[in-house]
mmCIF file of C-alpha atoms in Angstrom:
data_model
loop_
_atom_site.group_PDB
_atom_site.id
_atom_site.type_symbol
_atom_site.label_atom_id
_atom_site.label_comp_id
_atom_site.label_asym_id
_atom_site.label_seq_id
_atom_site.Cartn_x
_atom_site.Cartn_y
_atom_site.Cartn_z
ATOM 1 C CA UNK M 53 -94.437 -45.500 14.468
ATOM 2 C CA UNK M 54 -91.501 -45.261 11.734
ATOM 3 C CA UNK M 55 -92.220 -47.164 8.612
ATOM 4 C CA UNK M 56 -89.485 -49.621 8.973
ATOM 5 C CA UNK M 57 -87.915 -51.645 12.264
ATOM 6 C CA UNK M 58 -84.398 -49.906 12.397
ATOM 7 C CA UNK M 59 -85.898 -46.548 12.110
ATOM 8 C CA UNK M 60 -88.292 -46.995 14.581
ATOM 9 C CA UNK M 61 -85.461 -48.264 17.143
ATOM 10 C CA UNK M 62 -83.273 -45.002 16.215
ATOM 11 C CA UNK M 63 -85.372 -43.106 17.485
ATOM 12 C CA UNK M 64 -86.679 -44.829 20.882
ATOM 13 C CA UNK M 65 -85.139 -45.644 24.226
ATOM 14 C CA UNK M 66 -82.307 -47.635 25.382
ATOM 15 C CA UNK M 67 -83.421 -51.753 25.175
ATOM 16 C CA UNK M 68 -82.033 -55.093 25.782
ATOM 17 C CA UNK M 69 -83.097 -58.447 24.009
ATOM 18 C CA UNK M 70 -81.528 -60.646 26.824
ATOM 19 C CA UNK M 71 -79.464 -63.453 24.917
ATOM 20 C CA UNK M 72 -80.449 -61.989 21.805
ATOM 21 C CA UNK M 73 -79.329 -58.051 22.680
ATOM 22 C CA UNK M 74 -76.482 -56.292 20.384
ATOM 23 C CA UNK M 75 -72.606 -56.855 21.774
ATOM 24 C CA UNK M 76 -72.490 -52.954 21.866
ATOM 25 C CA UNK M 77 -75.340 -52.634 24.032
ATOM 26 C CA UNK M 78 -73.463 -54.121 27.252
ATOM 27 C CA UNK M 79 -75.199 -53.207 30.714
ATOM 28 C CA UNK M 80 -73.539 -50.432 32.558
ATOM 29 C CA UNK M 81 -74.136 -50.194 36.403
ATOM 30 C CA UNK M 82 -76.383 -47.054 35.414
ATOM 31 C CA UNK M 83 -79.192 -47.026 33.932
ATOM 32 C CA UNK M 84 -77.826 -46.781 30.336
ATOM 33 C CA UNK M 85 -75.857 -49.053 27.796
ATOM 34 C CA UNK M 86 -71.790 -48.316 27.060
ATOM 35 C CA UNK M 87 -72.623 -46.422 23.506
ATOM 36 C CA UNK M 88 -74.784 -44.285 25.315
ATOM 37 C CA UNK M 89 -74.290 -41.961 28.703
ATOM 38 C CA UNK M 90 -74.231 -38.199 29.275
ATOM 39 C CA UNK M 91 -73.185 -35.873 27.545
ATOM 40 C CA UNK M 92 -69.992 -34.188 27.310
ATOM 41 C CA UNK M 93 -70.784 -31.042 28.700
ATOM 42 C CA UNK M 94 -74.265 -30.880 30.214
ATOM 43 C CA UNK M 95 -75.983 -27.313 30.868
ATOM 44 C CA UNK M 96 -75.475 -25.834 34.378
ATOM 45 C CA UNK M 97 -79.304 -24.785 35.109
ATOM 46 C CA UNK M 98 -80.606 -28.416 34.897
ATOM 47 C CA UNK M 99 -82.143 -27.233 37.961
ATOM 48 C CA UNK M 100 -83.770 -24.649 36.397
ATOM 49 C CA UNK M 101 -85.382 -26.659 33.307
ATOM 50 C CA UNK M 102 -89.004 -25.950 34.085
ATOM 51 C CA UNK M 103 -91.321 -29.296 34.430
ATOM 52 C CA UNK M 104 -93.197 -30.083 31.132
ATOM 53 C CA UNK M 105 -96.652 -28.255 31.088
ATOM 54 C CA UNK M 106 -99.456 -30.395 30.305
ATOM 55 C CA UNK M 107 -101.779 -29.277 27.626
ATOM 56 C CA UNK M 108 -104.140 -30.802 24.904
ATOM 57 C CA UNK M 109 -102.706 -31.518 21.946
ATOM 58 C CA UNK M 110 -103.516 -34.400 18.936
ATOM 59 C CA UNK M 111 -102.534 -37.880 18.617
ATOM 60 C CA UNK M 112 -99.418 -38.248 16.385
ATOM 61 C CA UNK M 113 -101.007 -41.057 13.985
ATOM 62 C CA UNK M 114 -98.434 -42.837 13.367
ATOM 63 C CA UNK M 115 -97.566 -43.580 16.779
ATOM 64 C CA UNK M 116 -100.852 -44.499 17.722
ATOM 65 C CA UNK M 117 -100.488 -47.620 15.426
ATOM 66 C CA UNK M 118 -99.683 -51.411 16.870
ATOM 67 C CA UNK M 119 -96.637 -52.258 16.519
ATOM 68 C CA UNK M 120 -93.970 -55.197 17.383
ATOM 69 C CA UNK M 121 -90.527 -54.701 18.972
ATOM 70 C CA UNK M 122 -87.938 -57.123 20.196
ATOM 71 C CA UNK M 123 -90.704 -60.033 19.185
ATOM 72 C CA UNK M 124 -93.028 -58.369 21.819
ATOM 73 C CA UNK M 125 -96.572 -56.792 20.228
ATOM 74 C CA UNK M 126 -97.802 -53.296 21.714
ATOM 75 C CA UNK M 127 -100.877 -51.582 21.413
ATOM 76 C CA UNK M 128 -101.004 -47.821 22.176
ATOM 77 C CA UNK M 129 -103.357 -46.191 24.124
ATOM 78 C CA UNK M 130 -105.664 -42.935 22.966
ATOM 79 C CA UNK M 131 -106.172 -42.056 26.329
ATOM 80 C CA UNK M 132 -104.630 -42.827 29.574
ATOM 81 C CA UNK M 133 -106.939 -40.902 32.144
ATOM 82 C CA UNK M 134 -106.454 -42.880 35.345
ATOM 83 C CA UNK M 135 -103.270 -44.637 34.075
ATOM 84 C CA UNK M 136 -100.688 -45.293 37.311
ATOM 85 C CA UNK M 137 -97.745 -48.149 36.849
ATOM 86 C CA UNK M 138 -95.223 -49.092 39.138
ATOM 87 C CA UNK M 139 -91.858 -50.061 37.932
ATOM 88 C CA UNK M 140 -88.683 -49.944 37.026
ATOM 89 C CA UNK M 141 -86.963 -46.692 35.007
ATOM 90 C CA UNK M 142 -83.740 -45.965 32.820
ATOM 91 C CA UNK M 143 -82.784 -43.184 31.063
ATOM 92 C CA UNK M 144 -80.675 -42.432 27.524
ATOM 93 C CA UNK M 145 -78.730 -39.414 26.510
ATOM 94 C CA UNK M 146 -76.318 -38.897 23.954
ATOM 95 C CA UNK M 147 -76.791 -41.780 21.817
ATOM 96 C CA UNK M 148 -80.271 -40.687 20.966
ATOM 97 C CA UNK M 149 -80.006 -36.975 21.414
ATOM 98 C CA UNK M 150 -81.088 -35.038 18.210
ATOM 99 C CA UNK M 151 -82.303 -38.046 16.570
ATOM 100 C CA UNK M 152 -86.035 -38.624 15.878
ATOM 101 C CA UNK M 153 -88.627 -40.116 18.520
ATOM 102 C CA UNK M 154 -91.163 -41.933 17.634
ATOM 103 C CA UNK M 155 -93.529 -38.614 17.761
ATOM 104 C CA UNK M 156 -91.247 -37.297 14.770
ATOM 105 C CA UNK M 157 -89.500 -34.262 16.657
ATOM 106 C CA UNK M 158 -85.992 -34.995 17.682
ATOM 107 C CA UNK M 159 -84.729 -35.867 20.768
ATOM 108 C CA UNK M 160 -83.329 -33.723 23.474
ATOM 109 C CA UNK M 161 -81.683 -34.977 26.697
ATOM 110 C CA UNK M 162 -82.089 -32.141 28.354
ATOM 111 C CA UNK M 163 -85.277 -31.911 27.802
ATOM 112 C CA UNK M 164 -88.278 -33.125 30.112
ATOM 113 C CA UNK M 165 -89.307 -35.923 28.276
ATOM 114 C CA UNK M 166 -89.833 -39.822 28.453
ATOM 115 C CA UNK M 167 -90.291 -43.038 26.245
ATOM 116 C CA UNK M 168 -93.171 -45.615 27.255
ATOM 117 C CA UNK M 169 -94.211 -48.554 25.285
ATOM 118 C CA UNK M 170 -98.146 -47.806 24.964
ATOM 119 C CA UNK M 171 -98.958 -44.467 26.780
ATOM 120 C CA UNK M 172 -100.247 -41.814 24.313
ATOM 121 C CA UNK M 173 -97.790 -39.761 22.199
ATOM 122 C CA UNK M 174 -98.265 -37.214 23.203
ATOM 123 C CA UNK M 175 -99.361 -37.168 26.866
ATOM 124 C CA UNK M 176 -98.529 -35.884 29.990
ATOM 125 C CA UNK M 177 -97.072 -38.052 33.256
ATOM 126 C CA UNK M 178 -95.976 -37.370 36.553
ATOM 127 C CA UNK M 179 -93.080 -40.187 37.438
ATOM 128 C CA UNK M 180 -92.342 -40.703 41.248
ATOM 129 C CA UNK M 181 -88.924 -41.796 42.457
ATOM 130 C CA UNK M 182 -90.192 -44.477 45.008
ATOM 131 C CA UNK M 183 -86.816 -44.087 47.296
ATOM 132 C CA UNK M 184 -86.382 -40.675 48.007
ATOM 133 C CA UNK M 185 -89.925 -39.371 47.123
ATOM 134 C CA UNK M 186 -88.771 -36.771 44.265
ATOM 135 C CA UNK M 187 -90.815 -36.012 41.402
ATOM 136 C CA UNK M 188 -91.087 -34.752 38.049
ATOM 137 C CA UNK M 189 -93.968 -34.258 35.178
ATOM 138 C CA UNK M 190 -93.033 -35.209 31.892
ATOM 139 C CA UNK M 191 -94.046 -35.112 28.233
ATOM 140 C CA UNK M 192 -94.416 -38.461 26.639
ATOM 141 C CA UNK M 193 -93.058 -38.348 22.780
ATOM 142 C CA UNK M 194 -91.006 -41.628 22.398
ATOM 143 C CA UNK M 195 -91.474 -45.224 22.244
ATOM 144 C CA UNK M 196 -89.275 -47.796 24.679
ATOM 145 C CA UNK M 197 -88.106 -49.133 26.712
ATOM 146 C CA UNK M 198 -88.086 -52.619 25.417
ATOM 147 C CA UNK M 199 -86.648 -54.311 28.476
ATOM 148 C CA UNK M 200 -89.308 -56.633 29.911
ATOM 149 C CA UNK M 201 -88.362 -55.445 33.374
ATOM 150 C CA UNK M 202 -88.757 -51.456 32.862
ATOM 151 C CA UNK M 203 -91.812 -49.504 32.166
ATOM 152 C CA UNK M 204 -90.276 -46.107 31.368
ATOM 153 C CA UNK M 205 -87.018 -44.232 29.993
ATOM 154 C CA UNK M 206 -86.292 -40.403 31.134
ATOM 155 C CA UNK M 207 -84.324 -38.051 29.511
ATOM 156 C CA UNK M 208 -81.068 -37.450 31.095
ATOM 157 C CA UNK M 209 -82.278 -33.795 33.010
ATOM 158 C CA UNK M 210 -85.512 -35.937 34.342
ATOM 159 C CA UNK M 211 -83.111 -38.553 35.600
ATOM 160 C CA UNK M 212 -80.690 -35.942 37.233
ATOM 161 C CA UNK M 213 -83.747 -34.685 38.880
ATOM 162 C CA UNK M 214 -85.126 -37.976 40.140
ATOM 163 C CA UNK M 215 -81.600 -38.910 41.270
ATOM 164 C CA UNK M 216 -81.671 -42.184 39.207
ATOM 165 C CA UNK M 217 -78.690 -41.262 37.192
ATOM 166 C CA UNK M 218 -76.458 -44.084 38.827
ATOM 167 C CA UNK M 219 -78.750 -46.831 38.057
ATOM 168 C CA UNK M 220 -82.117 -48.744 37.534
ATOM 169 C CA UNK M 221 -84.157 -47.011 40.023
ATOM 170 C CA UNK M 222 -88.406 -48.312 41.100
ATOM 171 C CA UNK M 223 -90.947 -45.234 39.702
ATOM 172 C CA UNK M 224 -94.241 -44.479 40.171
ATOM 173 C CA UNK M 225 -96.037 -43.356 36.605
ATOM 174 C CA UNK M 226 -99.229 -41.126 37.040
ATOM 175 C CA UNK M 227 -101.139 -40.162 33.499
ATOM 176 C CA UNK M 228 -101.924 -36.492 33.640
ATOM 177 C CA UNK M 229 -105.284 -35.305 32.142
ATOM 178 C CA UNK M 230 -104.857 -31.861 31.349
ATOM 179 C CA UNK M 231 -108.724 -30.842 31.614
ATOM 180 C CA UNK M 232 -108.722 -32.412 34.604
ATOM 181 C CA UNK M 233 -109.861 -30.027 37.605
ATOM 182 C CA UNK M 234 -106.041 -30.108 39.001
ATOM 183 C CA UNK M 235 -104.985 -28.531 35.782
ATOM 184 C CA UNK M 236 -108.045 -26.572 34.358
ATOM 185 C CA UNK M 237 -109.389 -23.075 35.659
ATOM 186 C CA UNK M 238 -112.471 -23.265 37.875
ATOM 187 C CA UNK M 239 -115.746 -22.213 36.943
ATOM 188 C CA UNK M 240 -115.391 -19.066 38.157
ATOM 189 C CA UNK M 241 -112.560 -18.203 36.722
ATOM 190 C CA UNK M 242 -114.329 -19.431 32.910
ATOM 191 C CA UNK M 243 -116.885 -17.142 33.317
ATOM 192 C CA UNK M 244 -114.631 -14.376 34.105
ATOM 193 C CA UNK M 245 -112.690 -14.701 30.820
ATOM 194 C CA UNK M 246 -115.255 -16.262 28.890
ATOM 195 C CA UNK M 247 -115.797 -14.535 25.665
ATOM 196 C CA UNK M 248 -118.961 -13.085 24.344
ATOM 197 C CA UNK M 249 -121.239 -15.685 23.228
ATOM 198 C CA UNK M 250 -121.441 -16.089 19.496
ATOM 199 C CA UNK M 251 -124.363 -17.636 17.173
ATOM 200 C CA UNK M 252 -124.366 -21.315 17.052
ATOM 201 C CA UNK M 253 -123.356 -22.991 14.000
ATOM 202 C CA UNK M 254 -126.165 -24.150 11.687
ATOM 203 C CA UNK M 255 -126.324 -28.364 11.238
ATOM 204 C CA UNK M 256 -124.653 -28.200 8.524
ATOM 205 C CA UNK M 257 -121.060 -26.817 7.505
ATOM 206 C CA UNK M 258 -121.160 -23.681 6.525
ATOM 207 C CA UNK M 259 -118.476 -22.151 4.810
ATOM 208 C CA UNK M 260 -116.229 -19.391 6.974
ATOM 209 C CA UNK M 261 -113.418 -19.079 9.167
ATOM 210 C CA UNK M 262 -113.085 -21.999 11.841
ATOM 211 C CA UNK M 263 -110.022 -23.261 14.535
ATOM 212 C CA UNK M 264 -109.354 -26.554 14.452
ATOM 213 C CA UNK M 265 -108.722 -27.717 17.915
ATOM 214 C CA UNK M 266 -107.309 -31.390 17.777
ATOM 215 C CA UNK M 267 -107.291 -34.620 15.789
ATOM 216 C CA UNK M 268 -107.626 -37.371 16.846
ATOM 217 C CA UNK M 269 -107.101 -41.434 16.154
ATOM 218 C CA UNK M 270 -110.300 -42.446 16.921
ATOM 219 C CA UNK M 271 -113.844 -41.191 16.772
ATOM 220 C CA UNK M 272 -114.894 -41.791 20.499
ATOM 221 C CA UNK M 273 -111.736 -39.978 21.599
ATOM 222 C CA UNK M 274 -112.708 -36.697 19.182
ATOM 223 C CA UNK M 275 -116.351 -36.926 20.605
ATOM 224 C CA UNK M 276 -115.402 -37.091 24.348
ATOM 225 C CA UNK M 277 -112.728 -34.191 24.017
ATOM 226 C CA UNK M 278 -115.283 -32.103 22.151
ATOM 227 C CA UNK M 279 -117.579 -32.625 24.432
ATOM 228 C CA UNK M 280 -115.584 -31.798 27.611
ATOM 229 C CA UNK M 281 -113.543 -28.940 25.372
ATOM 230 C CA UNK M 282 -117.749 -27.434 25.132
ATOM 231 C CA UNK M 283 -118.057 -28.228 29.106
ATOM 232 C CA UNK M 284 -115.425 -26.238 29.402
ATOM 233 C CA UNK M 285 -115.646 -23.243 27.721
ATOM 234 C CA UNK M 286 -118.948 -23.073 27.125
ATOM 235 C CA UNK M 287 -121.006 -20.423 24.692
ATOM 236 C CA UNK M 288 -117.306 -19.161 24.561
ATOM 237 C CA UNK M 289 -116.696 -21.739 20.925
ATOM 238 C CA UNK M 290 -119.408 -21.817 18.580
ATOM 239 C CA UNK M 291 -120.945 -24.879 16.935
ATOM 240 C CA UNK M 292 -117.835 -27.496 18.290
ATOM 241 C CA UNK M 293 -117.885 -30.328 15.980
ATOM 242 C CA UNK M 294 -115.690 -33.582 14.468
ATOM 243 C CA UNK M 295 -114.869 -34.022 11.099
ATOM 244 C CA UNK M 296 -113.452 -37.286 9.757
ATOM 245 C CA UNK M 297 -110.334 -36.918 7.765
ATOM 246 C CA UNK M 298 -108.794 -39.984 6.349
ATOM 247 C CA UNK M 299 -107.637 -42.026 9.860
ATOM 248 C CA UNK M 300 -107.980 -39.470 11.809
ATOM 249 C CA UNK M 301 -111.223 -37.424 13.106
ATOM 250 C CA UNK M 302 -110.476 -33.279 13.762
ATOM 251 C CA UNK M 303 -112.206 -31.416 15.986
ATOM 252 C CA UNK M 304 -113.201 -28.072 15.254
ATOM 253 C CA UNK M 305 -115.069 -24.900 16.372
ATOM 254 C CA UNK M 306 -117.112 -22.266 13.713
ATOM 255 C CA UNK M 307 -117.852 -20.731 12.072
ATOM 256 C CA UNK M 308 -116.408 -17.230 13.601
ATOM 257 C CA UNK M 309 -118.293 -14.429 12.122
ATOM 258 C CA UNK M 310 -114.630 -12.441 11.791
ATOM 259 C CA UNK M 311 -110.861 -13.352 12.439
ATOM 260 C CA UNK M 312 -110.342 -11.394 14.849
ATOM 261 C CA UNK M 313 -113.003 -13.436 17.000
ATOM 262 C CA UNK M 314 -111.737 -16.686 16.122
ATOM 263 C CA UNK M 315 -108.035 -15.070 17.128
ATOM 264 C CA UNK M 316 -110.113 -14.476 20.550
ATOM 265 C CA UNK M 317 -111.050 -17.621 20.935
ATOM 266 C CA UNK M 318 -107.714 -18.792 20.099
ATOM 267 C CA UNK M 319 -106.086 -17.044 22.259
ATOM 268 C CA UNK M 320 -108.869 -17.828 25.016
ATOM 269 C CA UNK M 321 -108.365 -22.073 24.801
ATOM 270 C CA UNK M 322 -104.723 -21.142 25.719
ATOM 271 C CA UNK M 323 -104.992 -19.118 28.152
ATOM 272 C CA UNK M 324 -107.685 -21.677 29.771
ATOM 273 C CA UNK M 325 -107.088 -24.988 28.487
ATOM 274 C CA UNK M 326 -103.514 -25.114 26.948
ATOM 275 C CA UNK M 327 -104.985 -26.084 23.642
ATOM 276 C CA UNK M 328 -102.701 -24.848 20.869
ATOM 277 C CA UNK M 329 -105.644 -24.314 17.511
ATOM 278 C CA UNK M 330 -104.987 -23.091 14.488
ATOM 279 C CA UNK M 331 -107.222 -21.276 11.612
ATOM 280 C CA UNK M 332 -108.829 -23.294 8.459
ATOM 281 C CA UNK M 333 -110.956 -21.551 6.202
ATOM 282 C CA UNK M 334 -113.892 -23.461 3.871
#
């Protein structure tokens, strides 16, 4: 969430107010408004643009807040394991494109990416053209729409792939949970590429070379991903534990008795969970 109104709407999705929506924000047949559209000259591999890949990663803070838009409150979610919603979905393009979203990076319509009003920034979805059965998986980093009749807003490459280009079109939105079986190694494979076990970390924090793995909005959130990051990987992380830091709670794993072990391990939670961690040193 931007710290004022106006910046948090140039950044988000197409919206209409009813009665009370901008003149310049006229509905088109498609599912855009007349200042916004495609672009002038699109790429020619949309069809190649690779599906977004879900991985971990941490709650953006700031748009994990409540917030009110178009005199409608929201409350975001910090996780949306088992989320599924049925509705109708727009897209926007070149009004918005290189502007920020509500995650902070900018926009890019060619991109696959979406807007939704509460589902985590960022997350993962897989959105369902109801009519013709395509699909798509997507990577959540905006806020919108704010139309009280649509639940989602693609960017213009996930439209072109749904086919919803020329219009409002029904979806099917699926929250993707990226330790979930469907996108985590099996067991077998774990123990395969598991690294060597490594002395667990005393009770308390001892000074050394640790990856921080996440953080996190809330402290049930940071407890349950540690937990199921430890399921995981098992004696492959030492001593994987939440620290609270300001709003936020990080999750970390250490100390590593060397940084070239802790570049293992790194390089292991990629390969096996698509957790992108990074080094701190105490």
């Amino acid at each position: 969430m931007f710290s004022s109104f106006a910046s948090l709407l140039a950044g988000c999705a197409v919206f209409d107010t009813g009665g009370d929506r901008p003149a310049s924000a006229s509905r088109t047949k498609g599912g855009y408004y007349l200042d916004d559209g495609p672009g002038d000259n699109p790429p020619g591999n949309l069809a190649d643009i690779p599906d977004a890949v879900p991985k971990v990663e941490p709650l953006s803070s700031g748009a994990s807040r409540p917030y009110t838009a178009m005199g409608r409150n929201y409350v975001p979610m910090t996780d949306a394991r088992g989320f599924r919603q049925e509705g109708l979905a727009s897209w926007y393009g070149r009004r918005y494109h290189g502007k920020p979203t509500s995650s902070g990076e900018p926009y890019d319509m060619y991109a696959m990416s979406c807007a939704h009003p509460t589902l985590p920034i960022p997350s993962y979805v897989r959105v369902t053209n109801t009519n013709n059965g395509r699909s798509v998986v997507l990577r959540v980093n905006d806020r919108g729409p704010f139309h009280p009749e649509r639940i989602i807003d693609l960017s213009y490459t996930a439209a072109w792939k749904l086919d919803i280009l020329r219009g409002v079109t029904p979806v099917r939105v699926e929250a993707i949970d990226p330790l979930a079986p469907s996108y985590a190694p099996t067991p077998a494979t774990l123990v395969a590429t598991a690294l060597p076990p490594l002395q667990p970390a005393a009770e308390a924090v001892p000074p050394g070379t640790y990856l921080q793995l996440g953080a996190f909005a809330s402290l049930d959130g940071a407890r349950e991903f540690a937990e199921r990051v430890s399921q995981r990987m098992g004696d492959a992380l030492p001593g994987i534990r939440h620290l609270r830091a300001g709003e936020l709670v990080k999750v970390q794993a250490g100390p590593f008795a060397s940084l070239a072990l802790a570049d293992q391990a790194a390089e292991a939670l990629v390969r096996e969970l698509g957790i992108q961690s990074f080094k701190v040193a105490r």
